[in-house]
Every structure is written in structure tokens, then in C-alpha cells.
Coordinates of C-alpha atoms and ligand atoms in Angstrom, one line a residue:
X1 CA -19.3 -46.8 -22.5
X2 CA -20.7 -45.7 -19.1
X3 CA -21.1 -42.2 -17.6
X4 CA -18.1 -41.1 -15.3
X5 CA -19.0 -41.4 -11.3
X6 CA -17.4 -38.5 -10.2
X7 CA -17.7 -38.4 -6.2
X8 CA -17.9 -34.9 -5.0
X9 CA -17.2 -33.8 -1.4
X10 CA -18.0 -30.3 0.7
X11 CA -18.1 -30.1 4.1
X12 CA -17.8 -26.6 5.4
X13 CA -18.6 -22.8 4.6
X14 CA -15.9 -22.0 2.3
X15 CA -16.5 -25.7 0.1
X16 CA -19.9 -24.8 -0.5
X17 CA -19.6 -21.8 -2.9
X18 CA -16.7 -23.9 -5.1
X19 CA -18.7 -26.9 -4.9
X20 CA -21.7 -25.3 -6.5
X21 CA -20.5 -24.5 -9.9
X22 CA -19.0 -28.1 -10.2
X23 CA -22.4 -29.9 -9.6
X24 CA -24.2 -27.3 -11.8
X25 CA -21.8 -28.8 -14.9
X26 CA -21.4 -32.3 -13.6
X27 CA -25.1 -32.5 -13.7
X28 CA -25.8 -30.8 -16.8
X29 CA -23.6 -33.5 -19.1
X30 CA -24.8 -36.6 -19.6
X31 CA -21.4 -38.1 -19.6
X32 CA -21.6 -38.0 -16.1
X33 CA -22.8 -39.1 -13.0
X34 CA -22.5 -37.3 -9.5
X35 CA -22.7 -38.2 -6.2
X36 CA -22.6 -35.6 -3.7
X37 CA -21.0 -36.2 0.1
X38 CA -21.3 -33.6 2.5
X39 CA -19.4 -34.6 5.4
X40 CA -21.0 -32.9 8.3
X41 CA -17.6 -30.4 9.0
X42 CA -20.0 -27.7 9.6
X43 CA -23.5 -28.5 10.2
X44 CA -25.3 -25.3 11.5
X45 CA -28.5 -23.9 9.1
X46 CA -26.4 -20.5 8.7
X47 CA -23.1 -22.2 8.2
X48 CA -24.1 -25.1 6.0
X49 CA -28.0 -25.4 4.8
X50 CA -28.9 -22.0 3.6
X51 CA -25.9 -21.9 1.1
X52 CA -27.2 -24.9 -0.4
X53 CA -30.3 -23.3 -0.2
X54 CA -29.2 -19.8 -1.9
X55 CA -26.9 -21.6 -4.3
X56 CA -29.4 -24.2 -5.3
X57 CA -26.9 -27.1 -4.3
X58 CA -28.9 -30.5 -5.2
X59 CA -29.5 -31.9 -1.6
X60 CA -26.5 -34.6 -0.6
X61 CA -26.6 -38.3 -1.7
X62 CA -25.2 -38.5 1.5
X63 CA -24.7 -36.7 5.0
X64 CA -21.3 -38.3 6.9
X65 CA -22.0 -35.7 9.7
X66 CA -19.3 -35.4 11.3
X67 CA -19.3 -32.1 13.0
X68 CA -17.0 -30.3 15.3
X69 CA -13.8 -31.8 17.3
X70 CA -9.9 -31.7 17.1
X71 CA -8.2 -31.7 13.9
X72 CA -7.2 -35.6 14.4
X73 CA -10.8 -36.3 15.3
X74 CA -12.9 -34.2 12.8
X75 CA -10.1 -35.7 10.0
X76 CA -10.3 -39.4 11.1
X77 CA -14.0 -39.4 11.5
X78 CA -14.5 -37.9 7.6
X79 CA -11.5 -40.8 6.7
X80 CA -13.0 -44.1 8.6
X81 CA -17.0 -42.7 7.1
X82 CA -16.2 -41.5 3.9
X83 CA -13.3 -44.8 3.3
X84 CA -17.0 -46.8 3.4
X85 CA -18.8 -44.8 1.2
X86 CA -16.6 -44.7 -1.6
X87 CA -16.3 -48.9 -1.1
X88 CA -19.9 -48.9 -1.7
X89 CA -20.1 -46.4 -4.4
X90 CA -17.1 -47.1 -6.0
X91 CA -16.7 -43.8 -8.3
X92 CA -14.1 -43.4 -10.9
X93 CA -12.5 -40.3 -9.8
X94 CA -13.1 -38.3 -6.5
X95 CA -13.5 -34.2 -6.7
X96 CA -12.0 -32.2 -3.5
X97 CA -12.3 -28.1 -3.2
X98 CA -10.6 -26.2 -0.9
X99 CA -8.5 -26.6 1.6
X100 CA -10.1 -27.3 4.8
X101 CA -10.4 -30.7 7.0
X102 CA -13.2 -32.5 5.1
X103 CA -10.8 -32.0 2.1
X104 CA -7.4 -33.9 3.2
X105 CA -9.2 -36.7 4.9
X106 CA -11.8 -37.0 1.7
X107 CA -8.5 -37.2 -0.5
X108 CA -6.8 -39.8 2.1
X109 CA -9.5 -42.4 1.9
X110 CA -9.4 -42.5 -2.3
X111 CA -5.9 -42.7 -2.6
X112 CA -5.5 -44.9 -0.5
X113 CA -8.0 -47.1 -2.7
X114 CA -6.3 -46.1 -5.7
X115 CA -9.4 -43.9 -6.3
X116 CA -7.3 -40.6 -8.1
X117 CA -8.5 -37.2 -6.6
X118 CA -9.1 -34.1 -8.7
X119 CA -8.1 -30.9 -6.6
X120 CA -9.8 -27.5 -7.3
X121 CA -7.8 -24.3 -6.0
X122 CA -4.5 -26.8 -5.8
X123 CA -1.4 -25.0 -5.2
X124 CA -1.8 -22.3 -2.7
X125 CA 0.5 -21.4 -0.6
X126 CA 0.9 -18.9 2.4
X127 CA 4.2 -20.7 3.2
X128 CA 2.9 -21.0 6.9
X129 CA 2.7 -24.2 8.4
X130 CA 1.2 -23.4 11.7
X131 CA -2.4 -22.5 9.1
X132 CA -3.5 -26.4 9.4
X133 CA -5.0 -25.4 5.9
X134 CA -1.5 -25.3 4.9
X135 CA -0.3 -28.7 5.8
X136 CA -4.2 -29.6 4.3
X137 CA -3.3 -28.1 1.0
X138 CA 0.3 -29.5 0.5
X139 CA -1.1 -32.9 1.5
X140 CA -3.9 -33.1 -0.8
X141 CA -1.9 -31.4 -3.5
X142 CA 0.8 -34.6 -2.9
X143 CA -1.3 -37.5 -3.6
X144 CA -4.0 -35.5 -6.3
X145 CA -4.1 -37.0 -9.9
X146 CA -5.4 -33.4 -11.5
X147 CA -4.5 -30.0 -9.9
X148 CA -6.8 -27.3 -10.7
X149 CA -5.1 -24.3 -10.0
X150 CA -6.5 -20.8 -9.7
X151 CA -3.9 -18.5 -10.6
X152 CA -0.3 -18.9 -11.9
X153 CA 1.4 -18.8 -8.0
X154 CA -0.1 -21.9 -7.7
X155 CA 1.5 -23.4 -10.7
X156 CA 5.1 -22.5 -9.8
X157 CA 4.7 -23.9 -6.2
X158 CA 3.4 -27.2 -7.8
X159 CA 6.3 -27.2 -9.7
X160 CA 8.8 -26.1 -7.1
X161 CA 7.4 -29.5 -5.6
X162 CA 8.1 -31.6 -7.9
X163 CA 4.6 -32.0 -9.6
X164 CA 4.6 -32.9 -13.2
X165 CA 3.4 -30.2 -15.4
X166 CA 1.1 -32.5 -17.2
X167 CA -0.9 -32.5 -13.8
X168 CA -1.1 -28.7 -13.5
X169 CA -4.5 -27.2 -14.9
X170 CA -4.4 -23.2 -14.4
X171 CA -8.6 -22.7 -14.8
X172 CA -9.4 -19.8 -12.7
X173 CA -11.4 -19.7 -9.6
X174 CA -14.8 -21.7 -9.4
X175 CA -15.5 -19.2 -6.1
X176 CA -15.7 -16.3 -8.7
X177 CA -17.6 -18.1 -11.4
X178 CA -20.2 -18.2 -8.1
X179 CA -20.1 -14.4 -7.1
X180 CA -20.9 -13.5 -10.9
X181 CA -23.7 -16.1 -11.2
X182 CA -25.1 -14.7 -8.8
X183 CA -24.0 -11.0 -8.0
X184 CA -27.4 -9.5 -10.1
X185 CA -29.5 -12.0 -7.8
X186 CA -27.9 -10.9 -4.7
X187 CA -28.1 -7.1 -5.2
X188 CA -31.7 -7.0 -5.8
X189 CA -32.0 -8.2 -1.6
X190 CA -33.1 -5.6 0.9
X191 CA -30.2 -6.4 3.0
X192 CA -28.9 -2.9 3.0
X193 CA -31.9 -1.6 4.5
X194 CA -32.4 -4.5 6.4
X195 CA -29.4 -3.5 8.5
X196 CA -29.8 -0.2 7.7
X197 CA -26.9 0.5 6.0
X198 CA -26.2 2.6 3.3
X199 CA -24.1 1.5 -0.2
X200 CA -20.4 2.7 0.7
X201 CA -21.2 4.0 3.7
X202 CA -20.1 0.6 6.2
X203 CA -16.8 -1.7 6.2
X204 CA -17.5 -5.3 6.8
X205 CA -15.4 -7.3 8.7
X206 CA -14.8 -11.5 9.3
X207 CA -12.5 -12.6 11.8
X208 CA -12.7 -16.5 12.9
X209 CA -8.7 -17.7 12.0
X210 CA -7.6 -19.6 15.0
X211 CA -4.1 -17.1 14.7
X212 CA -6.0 -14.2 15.1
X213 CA -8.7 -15.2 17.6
X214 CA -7.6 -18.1 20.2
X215 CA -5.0 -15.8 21.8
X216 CA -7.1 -13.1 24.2
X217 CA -4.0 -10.3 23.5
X218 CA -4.1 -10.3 19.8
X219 CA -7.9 -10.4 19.7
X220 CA -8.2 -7.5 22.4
X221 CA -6.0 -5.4 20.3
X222 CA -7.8 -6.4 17.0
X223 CA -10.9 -5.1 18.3
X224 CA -9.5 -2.4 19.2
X225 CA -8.3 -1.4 16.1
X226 CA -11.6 -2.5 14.7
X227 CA -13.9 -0.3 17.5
X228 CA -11.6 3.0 16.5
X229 CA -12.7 2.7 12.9
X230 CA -16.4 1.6 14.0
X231 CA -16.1 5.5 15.7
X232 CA -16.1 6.3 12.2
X233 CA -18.3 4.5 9.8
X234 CA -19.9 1.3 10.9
X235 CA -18.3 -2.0 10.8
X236 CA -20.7 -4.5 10.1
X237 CA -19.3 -8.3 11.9
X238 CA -21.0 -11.4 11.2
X239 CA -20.1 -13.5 14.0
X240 CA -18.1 -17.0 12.9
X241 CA -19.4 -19.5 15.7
X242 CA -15.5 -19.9 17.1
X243 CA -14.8 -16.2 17.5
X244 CA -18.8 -16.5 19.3
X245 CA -17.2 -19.0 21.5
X246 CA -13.8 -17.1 21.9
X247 CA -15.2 -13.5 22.6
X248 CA -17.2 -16.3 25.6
X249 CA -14.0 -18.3 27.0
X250 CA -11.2 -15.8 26.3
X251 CA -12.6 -12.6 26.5
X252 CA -15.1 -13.4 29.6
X253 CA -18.1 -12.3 27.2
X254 CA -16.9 -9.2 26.7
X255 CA -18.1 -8.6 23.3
X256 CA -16.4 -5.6 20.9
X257 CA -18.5 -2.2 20.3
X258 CA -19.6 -3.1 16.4
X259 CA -22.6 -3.8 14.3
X260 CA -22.4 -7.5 15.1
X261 CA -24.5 -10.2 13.5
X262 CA -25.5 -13.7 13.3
X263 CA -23.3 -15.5 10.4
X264 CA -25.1 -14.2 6.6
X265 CA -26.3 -16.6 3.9
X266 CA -24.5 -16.0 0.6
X267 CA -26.4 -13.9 -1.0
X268 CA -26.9 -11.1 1.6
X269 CA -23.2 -11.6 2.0
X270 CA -22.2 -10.8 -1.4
X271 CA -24.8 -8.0 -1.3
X272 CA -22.9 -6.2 2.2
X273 CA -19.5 -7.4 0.1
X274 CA -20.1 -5.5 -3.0
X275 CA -21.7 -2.1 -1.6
X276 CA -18.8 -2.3 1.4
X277 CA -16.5 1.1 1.6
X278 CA -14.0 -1.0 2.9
X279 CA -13.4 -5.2 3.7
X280 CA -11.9 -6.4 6.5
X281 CA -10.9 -10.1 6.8
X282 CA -8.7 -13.0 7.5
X283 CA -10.2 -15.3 5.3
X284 CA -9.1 -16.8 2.3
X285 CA -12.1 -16.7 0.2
X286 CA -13.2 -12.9 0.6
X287 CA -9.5 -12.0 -0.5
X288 CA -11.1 -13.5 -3.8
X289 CA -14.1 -12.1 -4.3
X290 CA -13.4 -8.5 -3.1
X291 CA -10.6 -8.4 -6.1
X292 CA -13.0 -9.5 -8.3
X293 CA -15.7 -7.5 -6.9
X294 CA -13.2 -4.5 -7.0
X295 CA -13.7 -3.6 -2.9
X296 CA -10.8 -2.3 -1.1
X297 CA -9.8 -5.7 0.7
X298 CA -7.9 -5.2 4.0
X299 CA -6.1 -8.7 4.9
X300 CA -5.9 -9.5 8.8
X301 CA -3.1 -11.8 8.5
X302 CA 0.7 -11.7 8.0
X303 CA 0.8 -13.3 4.4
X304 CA -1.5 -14.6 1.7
X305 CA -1.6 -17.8 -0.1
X306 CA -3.7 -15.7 -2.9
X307 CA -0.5 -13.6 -4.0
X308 CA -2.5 -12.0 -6.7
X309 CA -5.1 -10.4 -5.1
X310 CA -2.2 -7.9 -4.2
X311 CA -0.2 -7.7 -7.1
X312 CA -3.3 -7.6 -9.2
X313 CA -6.5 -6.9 -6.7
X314 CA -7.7 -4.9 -4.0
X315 CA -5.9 -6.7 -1.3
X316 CA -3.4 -5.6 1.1
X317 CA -2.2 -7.7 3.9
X318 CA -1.7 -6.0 7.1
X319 CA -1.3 -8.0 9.5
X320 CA -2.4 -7.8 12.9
X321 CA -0.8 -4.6 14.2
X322 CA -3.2 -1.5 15.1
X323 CA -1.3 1.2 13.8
X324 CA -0.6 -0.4 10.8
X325 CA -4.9 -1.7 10.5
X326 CA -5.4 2.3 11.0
X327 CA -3.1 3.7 8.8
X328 CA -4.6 1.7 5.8
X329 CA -8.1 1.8 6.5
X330 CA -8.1 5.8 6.7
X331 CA -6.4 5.8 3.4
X332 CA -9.3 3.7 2.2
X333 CA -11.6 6.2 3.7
X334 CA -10.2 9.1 1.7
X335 CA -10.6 7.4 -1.1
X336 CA -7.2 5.9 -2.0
X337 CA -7.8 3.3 -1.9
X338 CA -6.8 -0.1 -4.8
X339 CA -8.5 -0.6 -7.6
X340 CA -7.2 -3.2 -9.0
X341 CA -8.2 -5.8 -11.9
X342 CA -9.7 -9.1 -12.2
X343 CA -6.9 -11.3 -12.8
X344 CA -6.6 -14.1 -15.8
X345 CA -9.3 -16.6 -16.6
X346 CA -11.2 -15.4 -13.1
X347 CA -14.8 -14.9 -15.8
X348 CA -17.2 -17.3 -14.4
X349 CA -16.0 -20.4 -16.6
X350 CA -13.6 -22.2 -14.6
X351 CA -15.7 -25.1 -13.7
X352 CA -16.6 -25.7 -17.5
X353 CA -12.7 -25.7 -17.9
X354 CA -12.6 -28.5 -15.0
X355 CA -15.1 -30.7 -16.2
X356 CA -13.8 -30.5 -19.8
X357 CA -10.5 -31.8 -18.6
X358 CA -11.6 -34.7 -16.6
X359 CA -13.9 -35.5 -19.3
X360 CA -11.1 -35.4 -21.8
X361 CA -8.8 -37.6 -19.4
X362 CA -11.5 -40.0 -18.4
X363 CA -13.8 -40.5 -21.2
X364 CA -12.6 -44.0 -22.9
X365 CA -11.3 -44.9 -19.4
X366 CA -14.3 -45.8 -17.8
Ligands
UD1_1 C1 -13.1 -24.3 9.0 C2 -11.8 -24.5 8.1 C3 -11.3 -23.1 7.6 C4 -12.4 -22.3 7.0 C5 -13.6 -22.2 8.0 C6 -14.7 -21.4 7.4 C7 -10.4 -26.4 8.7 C8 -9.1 -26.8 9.3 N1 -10.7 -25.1 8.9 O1 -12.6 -23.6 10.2 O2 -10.3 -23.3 6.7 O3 -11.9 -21.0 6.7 O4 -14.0 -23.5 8.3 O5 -15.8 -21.3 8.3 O6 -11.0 -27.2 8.1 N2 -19.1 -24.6 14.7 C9 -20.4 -24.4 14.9 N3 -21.3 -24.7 13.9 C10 -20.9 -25.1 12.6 C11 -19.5 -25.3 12.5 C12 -18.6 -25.0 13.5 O7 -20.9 -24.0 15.9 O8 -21.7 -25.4 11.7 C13 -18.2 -24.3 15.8 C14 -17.7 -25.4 16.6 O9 -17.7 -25.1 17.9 C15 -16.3 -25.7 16.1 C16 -15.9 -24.4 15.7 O10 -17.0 -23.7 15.2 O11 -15.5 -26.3 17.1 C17 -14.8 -24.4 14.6 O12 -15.3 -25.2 13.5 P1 -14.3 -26.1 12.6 O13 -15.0 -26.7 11.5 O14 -13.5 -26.9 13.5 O15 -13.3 -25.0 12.0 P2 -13.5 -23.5 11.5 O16 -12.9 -22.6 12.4 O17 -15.0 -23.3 11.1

């Protein structure tokens, strides 16, 4: 009996942190073999190199770099490269994470080869279409043999689509197994000092979803909002490379009065995350960890495919109204901010529950 070729694929920011648990267990059994693609979606060192670095990612088996374009082209170039690859390589199941580009167009090509796809964080959803993660997560969750989910939302949407239940595997959240590997590693940086912060006494803020920062009115407004707090305590703004490009083209360089930065490597991230007064964001991800990091988690967006960092977490969506950022953030200032808890099964051991199952459901089949 041979070991199972599991092909695994990450190919920007947010794929890198889930990806890292997985390889750590695919590589420690002997019962498998895996073979790592990065496809190039995001290529800088801060964006792509240094969290394999800080995460100790084995190096690729293979680079597709693809790199930046329009959705059709960054998802056809991953499809046409990666359809090649997995030819050659032929692996017995394909592992996708996330829900960005690299993901749909990684699960395309192996379905389409009757290659089945295993999908961690299946299941989400903000019930937005115009997010292109949605339409990436409902398509990859169609045509995906196994569907990892993170929390129990994710199971009832499967099943509102017609998914069999025998598909659905609720393991928690391989992006929290990484911020508790590595939370004790992270706090013992000098990034606090290094930016001259103290603990609790900053908010941190990420902005780079195309809603919130392609249209100049909205984005004027936001950092508006954002400079009026800054007045107050500091708000610390590592710089995504699209809102760098959009403060250029839409703003005419104008750039917003904050503690802005180049974009952090993981662990100095987690560091500013976990000593923060106060998160700002309208990613995904940090709606995560701040819940389990128990940091007040203001959401810049008008809904939340994560539904239980708010009925559980720290997370509150506001939206992308001033008055409404304001009102919340003071109350998080004076200290009313949620407490929350750290929903079900979100302990550090969801990729050992995902590699049990597709070693269970594979082993004997290979
Ligand atoms: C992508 C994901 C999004 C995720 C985000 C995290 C999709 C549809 N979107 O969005 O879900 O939250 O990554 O970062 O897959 N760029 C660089 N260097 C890089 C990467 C990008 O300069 O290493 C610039 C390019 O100008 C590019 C722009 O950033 O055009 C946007 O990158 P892209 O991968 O298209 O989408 P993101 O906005 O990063």
C-alpha cells in the first residue's frame, strides 16, 4: 500500500497561515506524501516569503507564479499552470484553503481530472455576491469531495445547498491552531517597542477589500473616521499593496494622518494583534484570530461570513458609516468593550482532525 499524494496549494497572504498547520501533519505521518504548489497570487517578500519564513513553511515543490492581474486572468493562469502539474504529479487527492483566487482555479483543474478536492474553511458565507471570495467559496464548496468546516454556520449553508452531510466535517479553524502555535513565540518580539507602542495603548487597523477601498468617497470617509480616533490613541495601519496603490490613483497620494507601515510578517502581527486596545479590519481572517485572541474586533464591512465571531467573539460588524465606526470604538475605549469566548473545537487541533479524516477515507484506496 503506498503513501497518499496529497497536493497542497497556497497562493496568497491569508492561505499561508491555514496552509501551515496542514503541511506540519502531512509531513509528520508516514502515510503520506506532500507536494506543496504555491501559485504565485501574491509574490512580494512581505506578502508571501516571510510567512513561510516565520511559520517554517517547507519551501514549494513548486512555484506557478502567477502574480497580479484581473480575476479572469490571475484565475486562468493558476487553471492552464496548475492543470499541468497535477498531470505530471498525478496526486490522489488535492487540499485547497481559503477562499481566494488561487483556491477556485486550484479546485477547477482537479475536478475537472477527476482529482477530488478537500476544502478547509468550506462553508462560509457572507451572502454577498459582489465579495468575488463569495462566488470563490460557493464554487469550490460545489465541486469539493471533503468540506472542512470551521464552525457550525458553515454546516447549515452546506446543507441549505444541497451537500450531503456525509461530506460535511465541522474541525475548527486551522488559522487558530496557527495563532496558538505560535502566540508565546510571537510575544517575546520587540515589536512593541520597535514602533513604539505600548500594550493596550494603540488600535490596529487593515483595510485592503476592493468594497471598501476602490471607490475614493467611501475610502475618504473611512479615513476619516479612522484619523478622529488616531486624535486619540494611535492607529497603527500596515499598508495592503492595493489600498498603497488606491491611496496613489484614487486619492491623488493623499495619504491618511495614521501610524502607517509597510505590510508585517506574522509574528509581529500577531504580537500588535494581541496587545491592540482595539482591531479595526475588513478582513476575514483577523475577525478570527481577534475572537480567539479575545481583542475587541471592529468589522469594516456590512456582514460577515464568520457569524460566530459575533454571537460568540469579539466582533462587531459596523459597516462603513462614520458615526456608527465612532460610536463603537469610544465604547471600546471606555472599556466596554466584548469579551467574548473561543468558540467549539477552535483549540489548536483542527488540522490533526483533517488529516485523520482523509486518512481514514483514503487509506486502502490508494
Ligand atoms: C487577495 C484575495 C483576498 C485576500 C487578500 C489578502 C482574491 C479574490 N482575493 O486579495 O481574499 O483577503 O488577497 O491579501 O483572491 N500586490 C502586490 N504584491 C503582492 C500581491 C499583490 O503588490 O505580493 C498588489 C498587486 O498590485 C495586485 C493587488 O495587490 O494587483 C491586489 O492583489 P490580488 O492578489 O489581486 O488581490 P488582493 O487584494 O491581495
Amino acid at each position: 500500500m503506498g503513501a497518499i499524494r496529497v497536493l497542497a496549494v497556497a497562493g496568497a497572504r491569508p492561505n499561508f497561515m491555514k496552509i501551515a498547520p496542514l503541511m506540519r501533519e502531512l509531513c509528520a505521518r508516514p502515510g503520506f506524501t506532500p507536494f506543496l504548489v504555491h501559485t504565485g497570487q501574491h509574490y512580494d517578500a512581505a506578502m508571501s516569503e516571510s510567512f513561510f519564513r516565520d511559520l517554517g513553511i517547507p519551501e514549494p515543490d513548486a512555484n506557478l507564479g502567477v502574480g497580479s492581474g484581473s480575476h479572469a486572468e490571475q484565475t486562468g493562469h493558476v487553471l492552464i499552470k496548475i492543470e499541468a502539474l497535477l498531470q505530471e504529479q498525478q496526486p490522489d487527492v488535492v487540499l485547497v484553503v481559503g477562499d481566494v483566487n488561487s483556491t477556485l482555479a486550484a479546485t477547477l483543474a482537479a475536478v475537472k481530472l477527476q482529482i477530488p478536492v478537500a476544502h478547509v474553511e468550506a462553508g462560509l458565507r457572507s451572502g454577498d455576491r459582489e465579495m468575488p471570495e463569495e462566488l470563490n467559496r460557493i464554487l469550490t464548496d460545489a465541486v469539493s469531495t471533503w468540506l472542512f468546516t470551521t464552525e457550525e454556520a458553515g454546516d447549515r449553508n452546506l446543507e441549505r445547498e444541497g451537500v450531503a452531510a456525509e461530506r460535511i466535517h465541522c474541525v475548527g479553524n486551522v488559522m487558530i491552531d496557527t495563532v496558538f502555535s505560535n502566540l508565546e513565540r510571537a510575544r517575546k518580539l520587540d515589536t512593541l517597542s520597535r514602533l513604539d507602542l505600548e500594550a493596550g495603548g494603540y488600535a490596529l487597523l487593515t483595510l485592503h477589500r476592493p468594497s471598501n477601498v476602490d471607490d475614493a468617497t467611501k475610502l475618504r470617509a473611512l479615513f476619516g473616521a479612522l484619523e478622529t480616533i488616531h486624535r486619540e490613541i494611535p492607529v497603527v495601519f500596515p499598508v495592503h499593496p492595493r489600498t498603497t496603490a488606491a491611496i496613489e490613483d484614487r486619492l491623488g497620494g493623499a495619504r491618511p494622518v495614521l501610524q502607517l507601515m509597510e505590510p508585517l510578517g506574522y509574528l509581529d502581527f500577531l504580537q500588535l494583534m494581541a496587545e491592540a486596545k482595539l482591531v479595526l479590519t475588513d478582513s476575514g481572517g483577523i475577525q478570527e484570530e481577534t475572537t480567539a485572541l479575545g481583542v475587541p474586533c471592529l468589522t469594516l464591512r456590512e456582514n460577515t461570513e464568520r457569524p460566530v465571531t459575533v454571537s460568540e467573539g469579539t466582533n462587531t460588524i459596523v459597516g462603513g458609516d462614520p458615526e456608527t465606526i465612532l460610536r463603537e470604538a469610544r465604547c471600546v475605549l471606555d472599556g466596554h468593550g466584548k469579551v467574548g469566548r473561543t468558540p467549539r473545537l477552535w483549540d489548536g487541533h483542527a488540522a490533526v482532525r483533517i488529516v485523520d479524516v482523509l486518512e481514514r477515507d483514503l487509506r486502502g484506496r490508494v
